[in-house]
XYZ file of C-alpha atoms in Angstrom:
734
model
C 170.390 158.420 -23.423
C 168.419 155.234 -25.286
C 167.732 157.547 -28.247
C 171.558 158.739 -28.601
C 172.534 154.957 -28.061
C 169.761 153.775 -30.675
C 171.353 156.209 -33.225
C 174.824 154.807 -32.617
C 173.806 151.325 -32.952
C 172.284 151.903 -36.311
C 174.987 154.064 -37.586
C 177.471 151.603 -36.289
C 175.597 149.004 -38.424
C 175.203 151.328 -41.546
C 178.982 152.152 -41.280
C 180.449 149.029 -40.482
C 183.340 149.108 -42.824
C 184.316 152.388 -41.155
C 183.815 151.251 -37.394
C 185.236 148.254 -37.901
C 188.496 149.752 -39.413
C 188.599 152.025 -36.784
C 188.837 149.085 -34.009
C 191.392 147.626 -36.345
C 193.418 150.635 -36.344
C 193.225 151.133 -33.098
C 194.567 147.766 -31.906
C 197.337 147.758 -34.654
C 198.537 151.199 -33.122
C 198.683 149.616 -29.730
C 200.328 146.581 -31.076
C 202.820 148.456 -32.755
C 203.493 150.765 -29.386
C 203.729 147.393 -27.333
C 206.192 146.105 -30.065
C 208.273 149.025 -29.854
C 208.353 149.818 -26.277
C 210.660 148.733 -24.316
C 210.361 145.401 -21.883
C 208.535 145.751 -19.117
C 209.905 145.503 -15.534
C 208.391 144.996 -12.286
C 206.827 148.508 -10.947
C 208.627 150.169 -7.812
C 206.889 148.947 -5.053
C 206.303 151.420 -2.059
C 203.548 151.828 0.985
C 203.218 155.450 1.866
C 202.140 156.188 5.213
C 203.581 153.064 7.000
C 206.283 152.971 9.838
C 208.046 150.270 7.861
C 208.233 152.362 4.474
C 209.304 155.699 6.772
C 212.210 153.332 7.902
C 213.303 152.234 4.615
C 213.165 156.261 3.218
C 215.301 156.805 6.543
C 217.631 154.103 5.887
C 218.335 155.330 2.000
C 219.009 158.680 3.451
C 221.538 157.931 6.481
C 223.323 154.555 4.441
C 223.429 155.731 1.144
C 223.746 152.669 -1.753
C 222.649 150.009 1.292
C 219.485 149.553 -0.581
C 217.477 148.942 2.548
C 214.324 147.896 0.519
C 216.394 145.871 -1.867
C 215.536 142.100 -2.729
C 217.004 139.543 -0.449
C 217.966 135.862 -1.017
C 219.220 132.912 1.068
C 220.832 130.470 -0.423
C 220.911 127.499 2.124
C 223.224 124.720 2.237
C 222.488 121.486 3.975
C 225.243 118.956 4.295
C 225.065 114.931 3.115
C 224.226 112.515 5.706
C 227.068 112.034 8.472
C 229.142 115.293 7.286
C 229.582 119.043 8.507
C 229.217 122.384 6.551
C 232.616 123.023 8.083
C 234.075 120.055 6.181
C 236.889 121.200 3.849
C 235.115 119.877 0.700
C 231.737 121.513 1.614
C 233.429 124.645 3.006
C 235.098 125.189 -0.683
C 231.795 124.285 -2.821
C 230.135 126.999 -0.301
C 232.969 129.392 -0.790
C 233.122 129.198 -4.703
C 228.965 129.717 -4.760
C 229.492 132.710 -2.582
C 231.902 134.248 -4.811
C 229.709 133.187 -7.870
C 226.821 135.208 -6.109
C 228.799 138.355 -5.604
C 229.362 138.949 -9.510
C 226.071 139.853 -10.622
C 225.314 143.557 -11.769
C 222.547 144.230 -9.397
C 223.996 142.323 -6.349
C 224.732 145.023 -3.353
C 226.242 142.246 -1.091
C 226.748 138.658 -0.128
C 227.394 137.647 3.243
C 229.875 134.538 3.496
C 228.301 132.011 5.967
C 231.704 131.072 7.714
C 232.511 134.941 8.730
C 228.875 136.113 9.035
C 228.211 133.046 11.982
C 225.699 131.547 9.460
C 226.031 127.967 10.145
C 223.873 126.207 12.729
C 224.795 124.873 16.013
C 225.125 121.088 14.764
C 227.072 122.150 11.735
C 224.584 120.713 9.265
C 223.058 123.638 8.032
C 224.469 126.665 6.730
C 223.076 129.828 4.761
C 224.600 132.769 2.412
C 222.512 136.228 2.478
C 222.630 138.048 -0.783
C 221.469 141.631 -0.912
C 220.269 143.346 -4.145
C 220.255 146.828 -5.430
C 216.547 146.724 -6.386
C 213.225 145.403 -4.834
C 212.155 142.035 -5.656
C 209.431 143.718 -8.044
C 212.152 145.254 -9.859
C 215.072 142.424 -10.138
C 216.152 141.681 -13.484
C 215.334 137.870 -14.651
C 218.964 137.837 -15.512
C 219.884 138.120 -11.655
C 217.344 135.339 -10.930
C 218.860 132.980 -13.528
C 222.279 133.632 -12.060
C 221.159 133.256 -8.667
C 219.498 129.756 -9.605
C 222.608 128.600 -11.502
C 225.052 129.283 -8.714
C 222.972 127.063 -6.616
C 222.923 124.156 -9.115
C 226.873 124.425 -9.050
C 226.891 123.732 -5.090
C 224.533 120.717 -5.738
C 226.858 119.330 -8.221
C 228.962 119.018 -5.130
C 226.830 116.753 -3.292
C 225.263 119.433 -1.271
C 221.415 119.942 -0.699
C 220.982 123.798 -1.631
C 217.422 125.644 -1.759
C 216.808 129.358 -2.394
C 214.342 131.416 -0.212
C 213.606 135.343 -0.122
C 211.777 137.828 -2.130
C 214.439 137.683 -4.901
C 212.609 134.845 -6.531
C 209.160 136.573 -6.485
C 208.216 136.610 -10.144
C 204.568 137.310 -11.744
C 202.367 134.172 -12.000
C 202.074 132.838 -15.367
C 198.285 132.548 -16.471
C 198.160 131.930 -20.076
C 196.839 128.651 -19.915
C 193.890 129.847 -17.196
C 193.075 132.499 -19.764
C 192.651 129.573 -22.327
C 190.739 127.464 -20.020
C 188.084 130.239 -19.754
C 187.576 131.423 -23.013
C 187.122 127.460 -24.312
C 184.535 127.214 -21.396
C 182.680 130.646 -22.475
C 182.929 129.719 -26.130
C 181.058 126.505 -24.992
C 178.462 128.414 -23.101
C 178.079 130.982 -25.881
C 176.950 128.248 -28.521
C 174.527 126.617 -25.989
C 173.091 129.591 -25.262
C 173.084 130.980 -29.152
C 172.476 127.878 -31.022
C 174.689 129.541 -33.741
C 178.681 129.444 -33.625
C 178.567 133.179 -35.731
C 176.373 134.638 -32.866
C 178.691 132.622 -30.242
C 181.624 134.096 -31.444
C 181.104 137.625 -31.969
C 181.297 138.242 -28.166
C 184.502 136.226 -27.901
C 185.951 138.249 -30.992
C 184.954 141.647 -29.653
C 186.308 140.860 -26.027
C 189.608 139.064 -27.178
C 190.088 142.498 -29.302
C 189.162 144.918 -26.242
C 191.631 142.986 -24.044
C 194.261 143.305 -27.053
C 193.988 146.969 -27.005
C 193.652 147.557 -23.412
C 196.756 145.023 -22.342
C 199.042 146.343 -25.374
C 198.166 150.105 -24.511
C 199.333 148.876 -20.979
C 202.419 147.175 -22.145
C 203.375 150.477 -24.304
C 202.725 152.633 -21.072
C 204.679 150.505 -18.887
C 207.883 152.496 -18.605
C 206.862 156.133 -18.672
C 204.178 155.147 -16.043
C 205.782 152.536 -14.145
C 203.620 149.652 -14.928
C 205.034 146.271 -13.955
C 204.282 143.219 -15.695
C 201.245 142.139 -12.963
C 199.366 145.434 -13.879
C 198.075 143.716 -17.289
C 196.692 140.691 -15.044
C 193.771 142.025 -13.370
C 193.128 144.001 -16.556
C 193.265 140.934 -18.693
C 190.814 138.732 -15.992
C 188.299 141.470 -15.693
C 188.622 142.883 -19.406
C 187.967 139.513 -20.586
C 184.832 138.734 -18.510
C 183.086 141.725 -18.970
C 183.985 142.046 -22.639
C 182.113 138.855 -23.220
C 179.170 139.660 -20.856
C 178.385 143.058 -22.494
C 178.447 141.736 -25.764
C 176.554 138.406 -25.081
C 173.492 141.363 -23.510
C 173.774 143.110 -26.880
C 173.685 139.898 -28.910
C 171.097 138.435 -27.102
C 169.063 141.515 -27.310
C 169.432 141.827 -30.844
C 168.408 138.584 -31.517
C 165.004 139.126 -29.168
C 164.350 142.436 -31.602
C 164.443 139.900 -34.504
C 162.388 137.517 -33.141
C 159.588 140.385 -32.881
C 159.734 141.391 -36.435
C 161.718 143.831 -36.786
C 164.467 144.807 -39.391
C 168.097 144.314 -38.817
C 169.444 147.687 -38.815
C 166.070 148.743 -36.716
C 167.036 145.617 -34.436
C 170.679 146.777 -33.944
C 169.604 150.031 -32.686
C 167.153 149.176 -30.386
C 169.518 146.510 -28.899
C 172.264 148.896 -28.449
C 169.596 151.438 -26.984
C 167.993 149.393 -24.463
C 171.098 146.892 -23.532
C 173.380 149.129 -24.600
C 172.057 151.575 -21.923
C 172.500 149.050 -19.365
C 175.897 147.957 -20.566
C 176.851 151.755 -20.173
C 175.722 151.978 -16.256
C 177.031 148.557 -15.825
C 180.400 149.236 -17.118
C 180.277 152.512 -14.933
C 179.833 150.595 -11.922
C 182.641 148.247 -12.583
C 184.774 151.332 -13.088
C 183.937 153.023 -9.962
C 184.639 150.213 -8.002
C 188.074 149.599 -9.665
C 189.046 153.154 -9.862
C 188.272 153.507 -5.951
C 191.024 151.347 -5.276
C 193.298 154.311 -4.996
C 191.642 155.149 -1.832
C 194.121 152.647 -0.125
C 196.612 154.366 -1.192
C 199.290 151.893 -2.278
C 200.547 153.034 -5.565
C 200.757 149.545 -7.073
C 197.364 148.611 -6.419
C 196.033 152.077 -7.820
C 197.704 151.522 -11.001
C 196.344 147.995 -11.495
C 192.574 149.128 -10.759
C 193.182 152.247 -12.898
C 194.471 150.017 -16.023
C 191.609 147.439 -15.583
C 189.195 150.550 -15.557
C 190.497 151.551 -18.946
C 190.425 148.059 -20.248
C 186.686 147.970 -18.940
C 185.671 151.195 -20.661
C 187.439 149.826 -23.996
C 184.986 146.697 -23.825
C 181.875 148.986 -22.984
C 182.980 151.215 -26.166
C 183.504 147.956 -28.379
C 180.192 146.535 -27.219
C 178.281 149.850 -28.217
C 179.944 149.953 -31.602
C 181.707 147.108 -33.194
C 178.993 144.350 -31.951
C 176.306 146.172 -34.224
C 179.054 146.565 -37.034
C 179.431 142.982 -36.575
C 175.924 142.117 -36.531
C 175.732 143.791 -40.121
C 178.423 141.463 -41.691
C 177.166 138.603 -40.036
C 173.749 139.305 -41.749
C 171.028 136.508 -41.766
C 173.460 133.860 -40.168
C 172.428 135.417 -36.916
C 169.089 133.844 -36.203
C 166.361 135.457 -34.147
C 165.480 134.010 -30.329
C 164.844 130.749 -30.476
C 165.833 129.827 -33.809
C 169.084 127.344 -34.324
C 171.654 127.479 -37.030
C 171.683 124.457 -39.793
C 174.514 123.425 -38.158
C 173.795 123.194 -34.555
C 169.997 122.936 -34.925
C 168.868 122.054 -38.607
C 167.521 125.413 -39.093
C 164.828 125.093 -36.332
C 162.538 128.090 -36.372
C 161.432 129.452 -33.247
C 158.706 128.078 -31.195
C 155.381 130.349 -31.370
C 153.889 129.264 -28.319
C 154.700 126.367 -25.935
C 155.959 125.685 -22.889
C 157.211 128.612 -20.755
C 161.397 128.959 -20.411
C 163.059 128.167 -17.741
C 163.317 131.691 -16.574
C 159.489 132.096 -16.539
C 158.914 129.080 -14.449
C 161.702 129.871 -11.881
C 160.120 133.689 -11.291
C 156.898 132.722 -11.435
C 157.512 130.244 -8.408
C 159.378 133.114 -6.560
C 156.784 135.456 -6.939
C 154.195 132.757 -5.681
C 156.408 131.720 -2.535
C 158.780 134.679 -2.244
C 158.978 134.557 1.722
C 160.070 130.887 1.276
C 163.032 131.799 -1.586
C 163.828 135.017 0.682
C 164.411 132.955 3.826
C 166.410 130.111 2.362
C 168.613 132.300 0.128
C 169.277 134.366 3.392
C 169.736 131.721 5.813
C 171.917 129.681 3.230
C 174.278 132.548 2.710
C 174.153 133.580 6.348
C 175.486 129.842 7.173
C 178.231 130.316 4.386
C 179.263 133.747 5.928
C 179.810 132.327 9.426
C 183.368 131.245 9.218
C 184.018 135.117 8.240
C 184.114 135.859 11.818
C 187.229 133.867 12.190
C 188.772 135.769 9.678
C 192.499 136.285 10.158
C 194.668 138.136 7.652
C 198.420 138.415 6.519
C 200.755 138.319 3.537
C 201.992 135.054 2.640
C 205.533 134.331 2.922
C 207.869 131.152 1.547
C 205.990 129.132 4.433
C 202.487 129.044 2.466
C 204.529 128.192 -0.863
C 203.678 124.594 -1.941
C 206.543 122.070 -0.397
C 207.553 121.410 -4.149
C 209.009 125.120 -4.171
C 212.691 125.677 -3.255
C 211.434 128.708 -1.375
C 209.266 126.640 0.957
C 212.028 123.802 1.378
C 214.964 126.815 2.326
C 212.020 127.968 4.418
C 211.856 124.538 6.276
C 215.526 124.191 6.459
C 215.801 127.480 8.132
C 213.742 126.585 10.760
C 215.002 123.421 11.393
C 218.545 124.785 11.829
C 217.818 128.067 13.281
C 214.191 128.642 14.533
C 211.223 129.437 12.766
C 211.713 133.024 13.958
C 214.634 132.976 11.497
C 212.750 133.353 8.437
C 211.244 136.859 9.227
C 213.847 139.023 10.889
C 212.852 142.367 12.187
C 214.897 145.468 11.693
C 214.831 148.043 14.060
C 216.181 151.439 12.946
C 217.280 153.996 15.603
C 217.420 157.173 14.550
C 219.653 159.221 17.219
C 220.574 162.265 15.292
C 219.068 164.317 18.242
C 220.352 162.590 20.694
C 223.547 163.806 23.265
C 224.969 160.197 23.821
C 224.080 158.233 20.593
C 225.917 155.196 21.551
C 224.035 155.243 24.825
C 220.911 155.562 22.900
C 221.449 152.442 20.761
C 222.474 150.635 23.745
C 219.391 151.561 25.305
C 217.287 150.094 22.677
C 218.787 146.856 22.398
C 218.724 146.286 26.031
C 215.145 147.124 25.977
C 214.138 144.628 23.264
C 216.342 141.688 24.777
C 213.844 141.993 27.717
C 210.710 141.479 25.536
C 209.614 138.041 25.678
C 209.198 136.072 22.434
C 212.968 137.285 21.188
C 215.664 134.944 20.690
C 218.600 136.898 19.233
C 219.178 140.844 19.428
C 222.427 141.539 17.393
C 224.685 144.444 18.409
C 223.864 147.888 17.076
C 225.470 148.626 13.601
C 225.822 152.335 13.205
C 226.421 154.189 9.911
C 229.494 156.524 9.067
C 228.226 159.615 10.651
C 227.135 157.590 13.554
C 223.747 158.803 14.196
C 221.923 156.008 12.895
C 222.309 152.314 13.529
C 220.248 149.228 12.567
C 219.665 146.222 15.270
C 218.371 142.891 13.797
C 215.885 141.055 16.221
C 215.081 137.338 15.351
C 211.694 136.527 16.913
C 210.815 132.992 18.421
C 207.634 132.553 15.950
C 207.292 132.444 12.445
C 206.674 135.652 10.575
C 202.888 135.120 9.788
C 202.173 134.347 13.524
C 200.068 135.969 15.433
C 202.930 136.154 18.111
C 205.356 137.883 15.830
C 202.876 140.748 14.912
C 202.379 141.455 18.743
C 206.304 141.618 18.953
C 206.616 144.201 16.490
C 203.893 146.167 17.971
C 205.556 145.436 21.461
C 208.830 147.095 20.240
C 207.010 149.914 18.619
C 205.268 150.379 22.124
C 208.883 151.442 23.483
C 209.377 154.128 21.288
C 207.684 156.603 23.404
C 209.823 155.757 26.597
C 213.137 155.589 24.272
C 212.198 158.900 23.055
C 211.744 160.498 26.580
C 214.773 158.708 27.849
C 217.502 159.244 24.959
C 215.748 161.740 22.394
C 216.238 158.815 19.889
C 213.436 157.646 17.651
C 212.776 153.952 17.207
C 211.473 152.120 13.720
C 210.713 148.825 12.830
C 210.897 147.396 9.419
C 212.079 144.673 7.283
C 209.676 142.209 5.011
C 207.823 140.999 8.409
C 207.255 144.411 9.577
C 206.268 145.701 6.353
C 203.680 142.700 5.722
C 202.161 143.698 8.947
C 202.036 147.314 8.196
C 200.266 146.586 4.736
C 197.681 144.389 6.150
C 196.610 146.943 8.507
C 196.827 149.625 5.898
C 194.489 147.339 3.976
C 192.021 146.671 6.944
C 191.825 150.612 8.056
C 190.931 151.401 4.023
C 188.283 148.724 3.632
C 185.416 150.752 5.180
C 185.684 153.732 3.665
C 186.605 152.015 0.582
C 183.307 150.050 0.821
C 181.724 153.692 1.700
C 182.958 155.309 -1.383
C 182.019 152.553 -3.828
C 178.501 151.486 -2.952
C 177.637 154.937 -2.181
C 178.472 156.078 -5.523
C 176.830 152.982 -7.129
C 173.911 153.488 -4.971
C 173.586 157.112 -6.352
C 173.904 156.067 -10.031
C 171.576 152.736 -9.642
C 169.109 155.473 -8.120
C 169.356 157.246 -11.408
C 169.110 154.113 -13.223
C 166.446 152.657 -11.764
C 164.242 155.666 -10.073
C 164.128 154.117 -7.431
C 165.212 154.142 -3.482
C 164.860 150.627 -2.487
C 165.999 148.491 -5.413
C 169.637 150.412 -5.125
C 169.335 149.718 -1.318
C 168.276 145.896 -1.897
C 171.156 145.585 -4.726
C 173.618 146.977 -2.034
C 172.503 144.602 0.508
C 172.656 141.606 -1.371
C 175.934 142.122 -2.716
C 177.393 142.725 0.794
C 175.466 139.234 1.815
C 177.273 137.513 -1.268
C 180.563 138.795 -0.461
C 180.615 137.880 3.470
C 179.544 134.528 2.024
C 182.150 134.231 -0.275
C 184.957 135.385 2.477
C 183.293 132.630 4.806
C 184.060 130.016 2.232
C 187.533 131.448 1.526
C 188.189 131.261 5.273
C 186.395 127.454 5.503
C 188.952 126.411 2.858
C 192.207 128.466 3.096
C 192.356 129.152 6.910
C 190.417 125.985 8.375
C 191.319 123.658 5.939
C 187.823 122.381 4.797
C 188.167 120.610 0.972
C 191.918 121.482 1.256
C 192.782 118.270 -0.607
C 190.167 119.100 -3.570
C 191.395 122.653 -3.715
C 195.204 121.442 -3.496
C 196.148 123.707 -0.690
C 198.823 122.463 0.736
C 199.652 124.932 3.720
C 196.778 126.481 5.403
C 197.037 129.637 7.211
C 195.945 133.307 7.558
C 193.758 134.811 4.333
C 195.739 137.373 2.196
C 195.214 141.078 3.427
C 194.721 141.856 -0.016
C 191.651 140.179 -0.330
C 188.441 141.699 1.318
C 189.109 144.840 -0.621
C 189.967 143.003 -3.714
C 186.890 141.153 -3.522
C 184.678 143.924 -2.662
C 186.219 146.264 -5.525
C 185.938 143.638 -8.100
C 182.815 141.294 -7.264
C 180.511 144.532 -6.611
C 181.701 145.845 -9.994
C 180.373 142.702 -11.695
C 177.384 141.866 -9.392
C 175.858 145.245 -10.401
C 176.164 144.026 -14.247
C 173.430 141.251 -13.259
C 171.673 143.623 -11.155
C 171.453 146.247 -13.688
C 170.721 143.590 -16.714
C 167.898 141.839 -14.988
C 166.415 144.651 -13.146
C 166.485 146.957 -16.084
C 164.111 144.490 -18.087
C 161.811 144.068 -15.230
C 161.726 147.878 -15.052
C 161.083 148.147 -18.652
C 158.010 145.862 -18.428
C 156.676 147.988 -15.426
C 156.849 151.117 -17.068
C 155.093 149.966 -20.043
C 152.111 148.772 -18.103
C 152.695 145.322 -16.582
C 152.099 145.055 -12.980
C 154.770 144.181 -10.250
C 154.515 140.139 -10.237
C 154.333 140.170 -13.926
C 157.065 142.503 -14.540
C 159.452 140.183 -12.183
C 158.358 137.479 -14.773
C 158.819 139.172 -17.900
C 162.391 140.266 -16.636
C 163.564 136.936 -16.049
C 161.810 135.481 -19.301
C 163.995 137.630 -21.260
C 166.989 138.293 -19.073
C 167.519 134.702 -16.985
C 168.831 132.588 -19.782
C 171.216 135.561 -20.850
C 172.220 136.231 -17.134
C 172.914 132.665 -16.148
C 175.196 132.271 -19.419
C 177.138 135.343 -18.582
C 177.834 133.997 -14.691
C 179.053 130.450 -15.839
C 181.515 132.139 -18.501
C 182.404 134.374 -15.468
C 182.994 131.599 -12.896
C 184.619 129.661 -15.653
C 187.186 132.231 -15.827
C 187.884 132.757 -12.231
C 187.611 128.894 -11.552
C 190.543 128.942 -13.982
C 193.172 130.546 -11.915
C 192.549 127.745 -9.037
C 194.870 125.424 -10.218
C 197.529 128.032 -10.286
C 200.597 126.695 -8.193
C 200.799 130.016 -6.500
C 198.233 129.991 -3.320
C 197.875 133.724 -3.544
C 196.372 133.548 -7.239
C 194.769 130.078 -6.169
C 192.840 132.142 -3.022
C 191.637 134.993 -5.608
C 190.444 132.803 -8.387
C 188.208 130.785 -5.755
C 187.184 133.604 -3.903
C 185.912 135.443 -7.017
C 184.388 132.456 -8.446
C 182.158 131.721 -5.257
C 181.396 134.824 -5.018
C 180.412 135.272 -8.554
C 178.374 132.007 -7.690
C 176.606 133.220 -4.754
C 175.624 136.770 -6.060
C 174.055 135.446 -9.485
C 172.527 132.454 -8.554
C 171.187 133.176 -4.943
C 171.297 136.930 -4.629
C 170.125 137.984 -8.454
C 168.234 134.839 -9.333
C 166.506 134.110 -5.670
C 166.505 137.007 -3.128
C 166.103 139.753 -5.787
C 162.757 138.260 -7.370
C 161.458 137.723 -3.861
C 162.323 141.123 -2.591
C 160.617 142.704 -5.751
C 157.452 140.502 -5.359
C 157.112 141.491 -1.593
C 157.419 145.035 -2.472
C 155.136 145.445 -4.989
C 154.683 148.918 -6.542
C 156.926 150.286 -3.274
C 159.817 148.853 -5.005
C 159.575 151.563 -7.629
C 158.967 154.525 -5.470
C 160.710 157.403 -5.684
C 160.015 161.194 -3.842
C 158.421 163.187 -6.138
C 161.119 166.393 -5.764
C 163.926 163.898 -6.207
C 162.015 162.601 -9.632
C 162.249 166.011 -10.692
C 165.873 166.562 -9.644
C 167.118 163.388 -11.312
C 168.191 163.570 -15.167
C 165.867 161.021 -16.952
C 168.425 158.830 -18.768
C 165.853 156.614 -20.432
C 167.369 152.910 -19.646
C 164.214 151.329 -20.514
C 163.934 153.045 -24.084
C 160.830 154.602 -23.622
C 161.604 157.254 -25.477
C 162.198 154.703 -28.616
C 158.330 153.158 -28.152
C 157.092 156.497 -28.125
C 159.108 157.704 -31.586
C 157.815 154.258 -33.132
C 154.391 153.998 -31.830
C 153.187 157.649 -30.754
C 149.469 156.711 -30.998
C 149.965 153.826 -28.877
C 147.267 152.614 -26.512
C 149.575 151.541 -23.640
C 150.088 154.256 -21.129
C 153.684 154.165 -20.012
C 153.859 153.887 -15.809
C 155.663 156.364 -13.611
C 157.171 154.752 -10.887
């Protein structure tokens, strides 16, 4: 592989005009496609295989036009101090608002508070329920705007009006976060390279790669049912890996220049060596992202595949466009150690002097491997302790900041009708095979009334055929509580006895039940997903490193860093530690998607650092250095660049901590702390300590497996053999 990539790098350097025009043409084509495509809506949302989804599908059949999984909104009214919602003036204002709410093209129905008994006992709070024909993920912005305007008219009449429900769900704005991440990345790159031109190349290529990826997603949004949220993950991951991959190739190019090679030769060798690591690092990220399809949640699968496509583009750009741009840059990109005239006065590289920080740190670790290993493992183990108390759930309006109308509506409904009113359960009774359908409906209602933690059970509401009915159940506890989850399981537990007594089927659905089912589905998929991703990557790393223990150590170190990161998330977002510093207004269960999301994203990124750092060590080892020296050599050439890449990644993810959305804030914090743990503790401390302790055993591979595995030549042995066939340094076979 190294020889092929070496030729590709030299070709791109020589034919820079062709390569640059090719990528500009692709960017233009994708941009034109995105501009001419219809505006991206929100993708359809379904959770195959869950009881809640089966109930929604049944309701679509038995209650045509009901839009059982359509978006809902609750417009909550509170009377001024000393007044009642039943006062003539307040009632007139509410009825006018209800009329306005029903005029939207996507509105299926609006329930009047006064005819639907939706006024609190003390008469101070009332609400109007709005049902839409499409889900909250598909609702048009115009419908949301009309909802807000209607509420504004009631406020003008002196009422306090707040809006809750999933109808206001929108994709979070992340533009400012991306700008902050790019700005910090630029500063880190300038410090790393000491040159504005060299620092600008990774930024330019990363932006072009993300531009092509996101434009392609936008252009294909309608035919592939890609929602507007699909591009968020693609942008975040594509930007981070795009900068990292270009950073490693530019850094290797400058190192080759420092060894006295001509620029075209240096470009070829940079792509042949660092480019090989880029290819395999990119493959691990792609495996992790595409593997999200194991969860069998279509929206998550599409997000993963879209992000994987953007990563693939980042790899291709790093292998071709970077050497082409290096050809354009010419002598403005200095050899390693030299500074530009603007930033360093044209200072030449130091010939011999004090070892760099990476060398000094690696030498210390090699001398004290047991101490460093114990400190690293114990530290991460302590950080992982809170993960034992992990509680999973999906955020609802109760987790929103108190400044939002959704949270204020949630609190008003809790005050007026009880906390469980914010998460009613929809029980669907399928009595098509029952001899006495009405008796079956009544039997279900009576059984549910006998359960604890139930406040209200509405009378059965049958369809026109009379073979299916809906019963609404209001729990005592809030939607995200463990008590409500137990109630859902208790109701479902009655299914067998109901079926034996009445031949009717019982299903529980609604947003609360759907959230519970999604959480369970994600929990069930975590171990298979982890086995698939880690297993495939383990096999890939065996091919890369031609070792059994190095990939095993890489996987175990990753698991340790993810557990520590989950512990930190639990401590902040569930226990409330440092919640003021992080501006976490409401603690509660950790988002159900967080563990599997962290496993997928962090594993791919962690393997980037593993591949870049350890391939340089193996390169030194196979060219004759002893294991301890190889560790130091790997750090001498790679530690600075890996550190810069990790800081950039942390900066990109940390920008999302400032989001007002608790889910985005949690994702940003979790990914940032995971990258910190993995890059600076696992890869920079535990990895060299373990390799120092293992010695030559780290690179052991059974002879039969060595013969069976393809030789991908990540270390560039073929390149050295071509340039120095009579060299006196014998290559070491692990």
